[in-house]
C-alpha positions in Angstrom: 0.1 -0.1 0.1 3.1 2.2 0.4 3.5 2.1 -3.2 0.2 4.4 -3.7 1.9 7.6 -4.1 1.5 10.8 -5.9 2.7 10.2 -9.6 4.8 13.0 -10.0 6.4 13.3 -6.5 4.2 16.2 -5.4 3.6 16.8 -1.7 0.2 15.4 -0.6 -1.2 15.0 3.1 -2.4 11.6 2.4 1.2 9.8 1.9 2.6 6.4 2.4 4.8 7.7 5.7 1.2 7.7 7.5 0.7 4.0 7.6 5.1 3.6 8.1 5.0 5.4 11.4 2.0 3.9 12.7 3.5 0.4 12.4 7.1 1.8 13.6 5.4 3.1 16.5 3.4 0.1 17.6 6.5 -1.9 16.9 8.6 0.3 19.2 6.1 0.2 21.6 6.4 -3.5 21.8 2.6 -4.2 21.1 3.2 -6.0 17.8 4.6 -9.0 19.7 1.4 -9.2 21.7 -0.9 -9.3 18.5 -1.7 -11.6 15.7 0.1 -9.8 13.0 -1.8 -10.7 9.4 -0.4 -10.2 5.7 -2.8 -8.1 3.6 -5.5 -9.9 1.7 -6.8 -8.5 -1.8 -10.6 -8.0 -1.9 -12.8 -10.1 -4.6 -14.9 -7.9 -7.1 -18.0 -9.6 -5.6 -17.5 -8.1 -2.0 -16.7 -4.9 -3.4 -19.8 -4.6 -5.4 -21.8 -5.2 -2.4 -21.3 -1.4 -1.8 -19.9 -0.3 -4.9 -21.4 -0.2 -8.6 -19.8 -2.6 -11.1 -18.7 0.5 -13.2 -17.0 2.1 -10.3 -15.1 -1.0 -9.2 -13.8 -1.4 -13.2 -13.3 2.1 -13.3 -10.7 2.1 -10.1 -9.3 -1.2 -11.7 -8.3 0.2 -15.0 -7.5 3.8 -14.4 -4.2 3.2 -12.8 -3.3 0.9 -16.2 -3.7 4.0 -18.1 -0.9 6.5 -19.1 -0.2 9.2 -16.6 -2.0 12.1 -18.1 -5.3 9.9 -18.2 -5.1 8.8 -14.7 -4.2 12.5 -13.8 -7.7 13.4 -15.7 -9.7 10.8 -13.6 -8.0 11.8 -10.5 -9.2 15.7 -11.4 -12.9 14.6 -11.5 -12.9 14.0 -7.6 -11.2 16.7 -5.4 -8.3 15.5 -3.1 -7.1 12.2 -4.8 -4.3 11.1 -7.0 -3.9 8.0 -8.8 -0.7 6.1 -9.6 0.5 2.4 -11.1 -0.1 1.0 -7.5 -3.1 2.6 -6.6 -5.5 -0.1 -7.8 -3.7 -2.9 -6.1 -3.5 -0.9 -2.8 -7.3 -0.2 -2.8 -7.7 -3.9 -3.2 -5.5 -4.8 -0.5 -7.0 -2.3 1.8 -10.5 -3.4 1.4 -9.5 -6.8 1.3 -7.6 -6.4 4.7 -10.7 -5.0 6.3 -12.8 -7.6 5.3 -10.3 -10.4 6.6 -9.9 -8.8 10.1 -13.7 -8.2 10.3 -14.5 -11.8 9.4 -11.7 -13.0 12.1 -13.2 -10.9 14.9 -16.9 -11.9 13.9 -15.9 -15.6 14.1 -14.1 -15.2 17.4 -10.9 -16.1 16.3 -9.4 -12.6 17.3 -10.8 -10.5 20.2 -10.3 -7.3 18.1 -8.6 -5.8 15.2 -6.7 -2.6 13.6 -6.5 -2.4 9.9 -3.6 0.0 9.2 -4.4 0.6 5.6 -5.4 3.0 3.1 -8.9 2.7 3.4 -12.1 0.5 4.1 -15.2 -1.9 3.2 -16.7 -4.9 5.4 -20.3 -4.6 7.0 -22.2 -5.4 3.9 -19.9 -8.5 3.7 -20.7 -9.7 7.1 -24.3 -9.1 6.8 -25.2 -10.6 3.2 -22.3 -12.9 2.6 -21.5 -14.6 5.9 -25.0 -15.2 7.7 -23.5 -18.2 9.4 -21.3 -15.8 11.7 -24.4 -14.8 13.3 -23.7 -10.9 12.9 -27.0 -9.4 12.8 -26.5 -5.8 13.8 -23.4 -3.6 13.4 -22.6 -0.6 15.0 -20.4 1.8 12.4 -18.6 4.6 14.5 -16.8 7.4 12.5 -14.7 9.6 14.6 -12.8 11.1 11.4 -13.2 14.7 11.1 -14.7 14.7 8.0 -18.4 13.6 7.4 -18.7 10.1 6.6 -20.8 10.7 3.6 -19.9 7.2 1.6 -20.9 5.1 4.6 -24.1 7.1 5.1 -25.1 6.6 1.7 -24.3 2.7 1.8 -26.7 2.0 4.8 -29.2 4.7 4.4 -32.2 2.4 4.2 -30.8 -0.6 6.2 -31.9 -1.1 10.0 -29.2 -3.9 10.5 -26.2 -0.9 10.5 -26.3 2.1 13.0 -24.1 4.7 11.6 -22.6 7.3 13.8 -20.4 10.1 12.5 -18.9 12.7 14.5 -17.6 15.7 12.5 -16.7 19.3 11.5 -19.6 20.8 9.7 -20.1 24.3 10.0 -23.3 24.4 8.5 -21.9 22.7 5.5 -19.0 25.0 5.0 -16.4 22.3 6.2 -15.2 19.5 3.7 -16.9 17.6 2.0 -19.4 20.4 2.5 -23.4 20.4 1.7 -26.1 19.1 4.1 -25.3 15.4 4.1 -23.7 15.7 7.3 -26.6 17.6 9.1 -28.3 15.9 12.0 -31.4 16.2 10.2 -30.3 13.2 7.8 -31.4 10.4 10.0 -32.0 7.8 7.4 -34.9 6.5 5.2 -37.6 3.8 4.8 -36.5 0.9 7.3 -33.2 2.8 8.0 -34.8 5.7 9.4 -33.3 6.8 12.9 -30.3 4.3 12.3 -28.3 7.2 10.8 -27.0 9.8 13.2 -24.7 12.7 12.6 -23.0 15.0 15.1 -22.0 17.9 13.3 -20.0 20.4 15.0 -20.3 24.3 14.4 -16.6 25.2 14.9 -13.1 23.9 14.8 -10.9 23.4 18.1 -13.2 20.7 19.4 -11.4 18.3 21.7 -11.6 15.7 24.1 -14.4 17.2 26.3 -16.5 17.8 23.5 -16.2 14.1 21.8 -16.6 12.7 25.2 -19.7 14.7 25.9 -21.1 13.3 22.4 -20.3 9.9 23.4 -21.9 10.1 26.9 -24.8 11.9 25.9 -25.7 10.4 22.5 -23.4 7.5 21.2 -23.5 5.5 24.4 -27.1 5.6 25.6 -28.2 4.8 21.7 -25.3 1.8 21.5 -27.0 0.2 24.9 -30.4 0.1 23.0 -29.1 -1.1 19.7 -27.1 -3.8 21.3 -24.8 -4.5 18.3 -23.1 -7.8 17.6 -19.5 -6.1 16.5 -18.3 -2.5 15.7 -16.7 -1.1 12.9 -14.7 1.8 13.6 -13.8 4.3 11.2 -10.7 5.4 12.7 -9.5 8.6 11.2 -7.0 10.7 13.3 -7.5 14.0 11.7 -9.4 15.5 14.6 -6.3 14.8 16.5 -4.5 17.7 18.1 -1.9 19.3 15.6 -3.3 18.1 12.2 -2.8 20.4 9.4 -6.3 19.6 8.0 -8.6 19.0 10.6 -8.2 22.0 13.0 -9.7 20.0 16.0 -7.7 19.0 19.5 -8.4 15.2 20.5 -5.6 13.9 22.4 -4.1 10.2 22.2 -5.9 10.1 26.0 -9.1 11.2 24.3 -9.1 8.6 21.7 -8.3 6.1 24.2 -11.0 6.9 26.6 -13.5 7.0 23.6 -12.4 3.4 22.6 -12.7 2.1 26.1 -16.1 3.0 26.6 -17.0 1.5 23.1 -15.2 -1.6 24.4 -18.2 -2.5 26.9 -20.5 -3.3 23.8 -20.3 -6.4 21.5 -18.1 -8.4 23.7 -15.4 -5.9 22.9 -15.5 -7.2 19.1 -14.2 -3.8 17.4 -12.5 -3.8 14.2 -10.5 -0.2 13.8 -9.8 0.6 10.3 -7.8 3.5 9.5 -8.8 6.8 7.7 -7.8 10.2 7.8 -5.1 11.9 10.0 -1.8 13.9 8.6 0.1 14.8 11.1 2.7 11.8 11.4 3.4 12.4 15.3 -0.3 12.5 16.0 -1.5 9.4 14.2 1.4 7.4 15.5 0.7 8.2 19.1 -3.0 8.2 18.7 -3.0 4.7 17.2 -0.8 3.4 19.7 -3.0 4.4 22.4 -6.1 2.7 21.0 -4.1 -0.6 20.2 -3.3 -0.5 23.8 -6.9 -0.4 24.8 -7.6 -3.3 22.3 -5.2 -5.1 24.2 -7.0 -4.0 27.5 -4.2 -2.1 29.0 -5.2 0.8 31.0 -5.9 4.2 28.8 -2.8 6.5 29.0 -2.6 9.3 31.4 -4.5 12.4 31.1 -7.3 14.5 31.9 -10.6 15.7 30.4 -11.9 17.9 33.2 -11.9 21.0 30.5 -15.6 21.5 29.9 -17.4 21.4 26.3 -18.0 24.4 24.3 -21.4 25.9 24.1 -21.9 25.1 20.9 -21.1 21.4 21.5 -24.1 21.4 23.9 -26.6 23.0 21.3 -25.4 20.7 18.7 -25.9 17.6 21.3 -29.2 18.9 22.4 -30.4 19.5 18.7 -29.1 15.6 17.6 -31.1 14.3 21.1 -34.4 16.2 20.0 -34.0 15.0 16.4 -33.5 11.3 17.4 -35.3 10.8 20.4 -38.6 9.5 18.7 -36.2 6.8 17.4 -34.4 6.2 20.7 -36.0 6.7 24.0 -32.7 6.9 25.7 -32.4 10.4 24.1 -35.9 11.8 25.1 -35.0 13.5 28.7 -33.6 16.8 28.4 -30.2 17.8 29.8 -30.0 19.6 32.8 -29.2 23.4 32.8 -26.5 22.6 35.6 -24.7 20.2 32.9 -24.7 22.4 29.9 -24.2 25.7 31.7 -20.9 24.9 33.0 -18.4 27.5 32.3 -16.2 26.7 29.6 -12.6 27.4 30.8 -10.6 30.1 28.5 -8.7 28.1 25.9 -5.0 28.4 26.3 -3.8 29.4 22.6 -0.1 29.9 21.4 0.7 31.8 18.2 3.5 30.6 16.1 5.5 32.1 13.3 6.1 30.6 9.9 9.3 28.3 11.2 8.3 25.0 10.8 10.5 23.8 14.2 8.3 26.6 15.9 5.2 25.0 14.8 5.9 21.6 15.7 7.2 22.7 19.3 3.9 24.6 19.9 1.9 21.9 18.7 4.0 19.4 21.3 3.4 22.1 24.1 -0.2 22.2 23.2 -0.3 18.3 23.5 1.2 18.7 26.8 -0.9 21.3 27.7 -4.2 19.7 27.0 -3.3 17.0 29.6 -3.1 19.4 32.3 -5.7 19.2 35.1 -7.4 22.5 34.7 -8.6 22.4 38.3 -5.1 22.6 39.6 -3.8 25.1 36.8 -6.7 27.5 36.7 -6.2 30.2 34.0 -6.0 33.9 35.3 -8.9 35.4 33.3 -7.5 39.1 33.8 -4.3 38.0 32.7 -5.5 36.4 29.8 -7.7 39.0 28.4 -5.3 41.8 29.0 -4.3 41.8 25.4 -7.4 43.2 24.4 -6.7 46.3 26.6 -3.3 46.6 24.6 -4.6 46.0 21.4 -7.8 48.5 21.7 -5.0 51.4 21.9 -3.7 50.4 18.5 -5.7 51.5 15.2 -5.4 49.8 12.0 -7.3 50.2 8.1 -8.9 46.7 7.7 -8.9 46.4 3.8 -12.1 44.5 2.6 -12.7 43.2 -0.8 -15.3 40.7 -0.2 -18.8 41.2 1.2 -17.6 43.5 4.1 -17.1 46.1 1.3 -20.8 46.6 2.2 -20.9 48.5 5.6 -23.8 46.8 6.8 -22.5 43.6 6.3 -19.0 44.4 7.9 -21.2 45.9 11.0 -22.1 42.4 11.6 -18.7 41.6 12.5 -18.4 44.3 14.7 -22.0 45.0 16.6 -23.3 41.3 15.7 -26.4 40.4 13.6 -27.0 39.3 10.0 -27.9 40.9 6.8 -30.1 39.4 3.6 -28.5 36.5 2.2 -26.6 35.1 5.5 -27.8 31.9 7.0 -26.7 32.6 10.5 -26.0 35.8 12.6 -22.4 37.0 13.6 -21.4 37.1 17.3 -20.1 40.6 16.7 -16.8 41.9 18.3 -16.4 42.4 22.3 -15.5 46.2 21.3 -19.0 47.0 19.2 -17.6 50.9 18.6 -18.1 51.6 14.8 -15.2 52.5 12.5 -13.4 55.7 13.0 -12.9 56.2 9.7 -14.1 54.8 6.0 -12.0 55.1 2.7 -11.4 53.3 -0.6 -8.3 52.1 -2.2 -7.1 49.9 -5.3 -4.3 47.6 -4.7 -2.4 45.3 -7.0 -4.0 42.1 -6.0 -5.7 39.2 -7.8 -9.6 38.8 -6.6 -10.7 35.4 -7.2 -13.8 33.1 -5.7 -13.1 29.8 -4.0 -14.2 26.9 -2.1 -17.9 25.2 -2.9 -19.9 26.6 0.4 -19.4 28.4 3.4 -21.3 28.1 7.0 -22.3 31.8 6.7 -23.7 32.0 2.7 -24.2 28.5 1.6 -23.3 27.1 -1.7 -21.0 29.2 -3.8 -17.6 30.7 -3.5 -16.4 33.4 -1.2 -13.8 36.0 -2.2 -9.9 35.8 -1.8 -7.0 37.7 -3.2 -3.6 36.6 -4.5 -1.0 39.3 -3.3 1.5 38.0 -5.7 0.4 38.5 -9.2 0.4 40.5 -12.3 0.6 44.2 -11.4 -2.1 44.9 -14.0 -4.5 42.9 -11.6 -6.3 45.7 -9.3 -8.7 44.8 -6.5 -11.1 47.7 -5.1 -11.0 47.5 -1.4 -13.1 49.3 1.2 -10.8 50.6 4.2 -12.2 50.7 7.8 -10.3 52.3 10.6 -10.9 50.0 13.7 -8.8 48.8 16.4 -6.4 46.2 16.4 -8.7 44.1 18.9 -11.7 44.7 16.5 -9.3 43.4 13.7 -8.8 40.1 15.8 -12.3 39.6 16.4 -13.2 39.8 12.5 -10.5 37.4 11.9 -11.7 35.0 14.5 -15.2 35.3 12.9 -13.8 35.1 9.5 -12.3 31.5 10.3 -15.0 30.3 11.8 -14.3 30.6 15.7 -15.7 32.3 18.5 -14.2 35.5 20.1 -13.4 34.1 23.7 -9.9 33.5 23.0 -7.2 33.9 25.8 -4.6 35.5 23.5 -4.7 37.3 20.1 -4.2 35.6 16.8 -2.7 38.6 15.5 -0.8 40.6 18.0 1.5 43.4 18.6 4.7 41.2 17.4 2.9 40.2 14.2 1.7 43.6 13.4 5.5 44.6 13.4 6.3 41.6 11.3 4.0 41.9 8.6 5.1 45.6 8.4 8.5 44.5 7.7 8.0 41.5 5.5 4.7 42.2 3.9 2.4 39.2 5.1 2.6 36.9 7.9 0.9 33.2 8.0 -1.3 32.6 11.1 -1.5 29.3 13.0 -3.2 27.0 10.7 -5.5 25.1 12.9 -6.9 28.4 14.0 -7.1 30.4 10.6 -7.8 27.5 8.0 -9.8 30.2 5.7 -8.3 33.4 6.1 -4.9 32.4 7.4 -2.7 35.2 6.0 -2.5 38.7 6.9 -1.0 41.0 4.3 0.1 44.7 4.8 -0.8 46.8 1.7 0.9 50.0 3.1 -0.2 52.8 5.4 -2.7 55.6 5.5 -1.3 58.2 7.2 0.4 56.9 10.0 -1.8 53.9 10.3 -1.2 50.7 8.6 -3.4 49.0 5.9 -4.1 45.1 6.8 -6.3 42.7 4.7 -6.7 39.1 5.2 -6.9 36.2 2.6 -5.8 32.3 2.5 -2.3 31.4 2.8 0.0 31.0 -0.4 0.1 27.3 -0.1 -4.0 27.4 -0.1 -3.6 29.7 -3.3 -1.3 27.2 -5.0 -4.0 24.5 -4.0 -6.6 26.7 -5.7 -4.5 26.9 -8.8 -3.7 23.5 -9.3 -7.4 22.4 -8.5 -7.0 20.7 -5.3 -9.2 23.1 -3.5 -12.2 24.2 -5.9 -12.4 27.5 -7.5 -16.3 28.4 -7.6 -18.2 31.6 -8.7 -20.1 33.3 -6.0 -23.8 32.6 -5.0 -26.1 35.4 -6.1 -27.0 36.6 -2.2 -22.8 36.9 -1.6 -22.5 38.7 -5.1 -25.2 41.0 -4.2 -23.4 42.4 -1.0 -20.1 42.8 -3.3 -22.0 44.9 -5.8 -24.0 46.9 -3.1 -20.8 47.8 -1.4 -18.9 48.9 -4.6 -22.0 50.9 -5.8 -22.8 52.8 -2.3 -19.0 53.3 -1.9 -19.3 55.2 -5.3 -16.7 52.9 -6.9 -18.9 51.8 -9.9 -22.5 51.5 -11.5 -24.3 48.5 -10.8 -23.8 47.4 -14.2 -19.9 48.0 -13.9 -19.9 46.4 -10.3 -21.5 43.2 -12.0 -19.0 43.0 -14.6 -16.3 43.5 -12.3 -17.4 40.7 -10.1 -18.3 38.4 -13.3 -14.5 39.0 -14.3 -12.8 38.1 -11.4 -15.0 34.8 -10.9 -14.2 33.7 -14.6 -10.5 34.7 -15.2 -8.0 31.7 -14.7 -5.8 31.9 -11.5 -2.3 32.0 -12.5 0.7 31.1 -10.3 4.2 30.4 -11.7 2.8 29.7 -14.9 0.2 27.2 -13.7 -3.4 28.2 -14.3 -7.0 26.8 -13.2 -10.3 27.8 -14.6 
């Protein structure tokens, strides 16, 4: 399976080292000697066609035998995958290995299992091909940070399989996007009520949030369902430090979640590796889980931090939606439980140096295990940054929907305007801008992403600051405090404004004025993670925010989709440009259409 790699040596988060580091860490810890180690087994086409169409199976089988440009074309049709000459064999081995270990666990030959593969198929095989094994009910638990949309579709009408997925969703704005991951998607026909989604509203969810979902949704329902075997889609991209997930589950958190599941199905659990792109995190988290399967005690740690308020909102909504099918969810949660004060999160801001980022993630890993009761945060100290930053003015240069003043004021004073699907919380300092002006800058305006949690389907605005000087972007400048600028950054990246540290402080301001731009911590700013200095207006710096250069390269390559803006979103840009006196309505529409239709060029590469 390690031979499945990018065809031209390109960097990609789904890389062979993922399974190498897991295996090496298990060996180093001495746990492989306590396990039955199985070789890989290729799946049969008949087993694959239990959940995939014959055409799909043939496509995977044949595509990796084609010339490079044909394989690249097939891969380009689906976001985030690649193909090479070994892809088909790796896929057959991955699927077949999961089927084999699931079969052995179901037979009772093994207590449990972990398939370190790249990725899974098994539930339909046990139910439809091996009725002699006596497996009549299967619980599928998917803790990968992305919604398990494929698994959901496979068992949408099947009451024999209870599918539980906990994932970042953000009203469909987080990959894979759309409404499939909503808690309203409960299954249909005989399978109605047997599909449970727990869709997080934000990133940064950690042990306390996941364990709350376990204790108040999954565990009560699992007791009612009483599965014969549990299949665990074990993605570790919700782990602390993952470059894509933006959540903060520790190895301790994973071990506790798994330990709770061991109480069911006589401990018959089959884990199959899915996501997870921080090599250190997936190695440590996998080891913690295998130690649980071997019935070692969970690793040392603490989960005394409280869940986010958004977590309780989601849990209450899921319980309300599913209680008609599962009586254990009918009781309302006590106000004492859900109103426990969330501790102020500890946030570290790192520079762009990779070693510094690794150290920061390691320290965060250590901090996440501290006993919060013994190490209380001094809230007076933790919020002192607001007092300091409230004394510093900046010009915030907006090129997207914030060009329209009523829309921008939602980020300052809270609320929403027409077209928005949810309100903004606003800044803690709700003072209006001290000044408004306009400017034109040599940036390339473009629209990307397929949907957002605020505007729904359609792309939103970004700029490429390293572009052809002939590219000009009109921006509306608001004079606000650096504290307010941070609150705009938080909200633009789908975060709350209750941070103990600024995402962009005084040292970062000095750095961006010196260097022209500065990237922010990736798991805090996955959308607008690059602050750019456009110069000064008087003695006040002009700052804008866009995606990082590495994400711009992904837009240009097609790894992250370019998408035209939805009508409601585009209308806010048009209103801002017209009311600002920059264009007539027809000229503003042409300006937006031009930006949405032109190819995005980077270093000679383009993307339409």
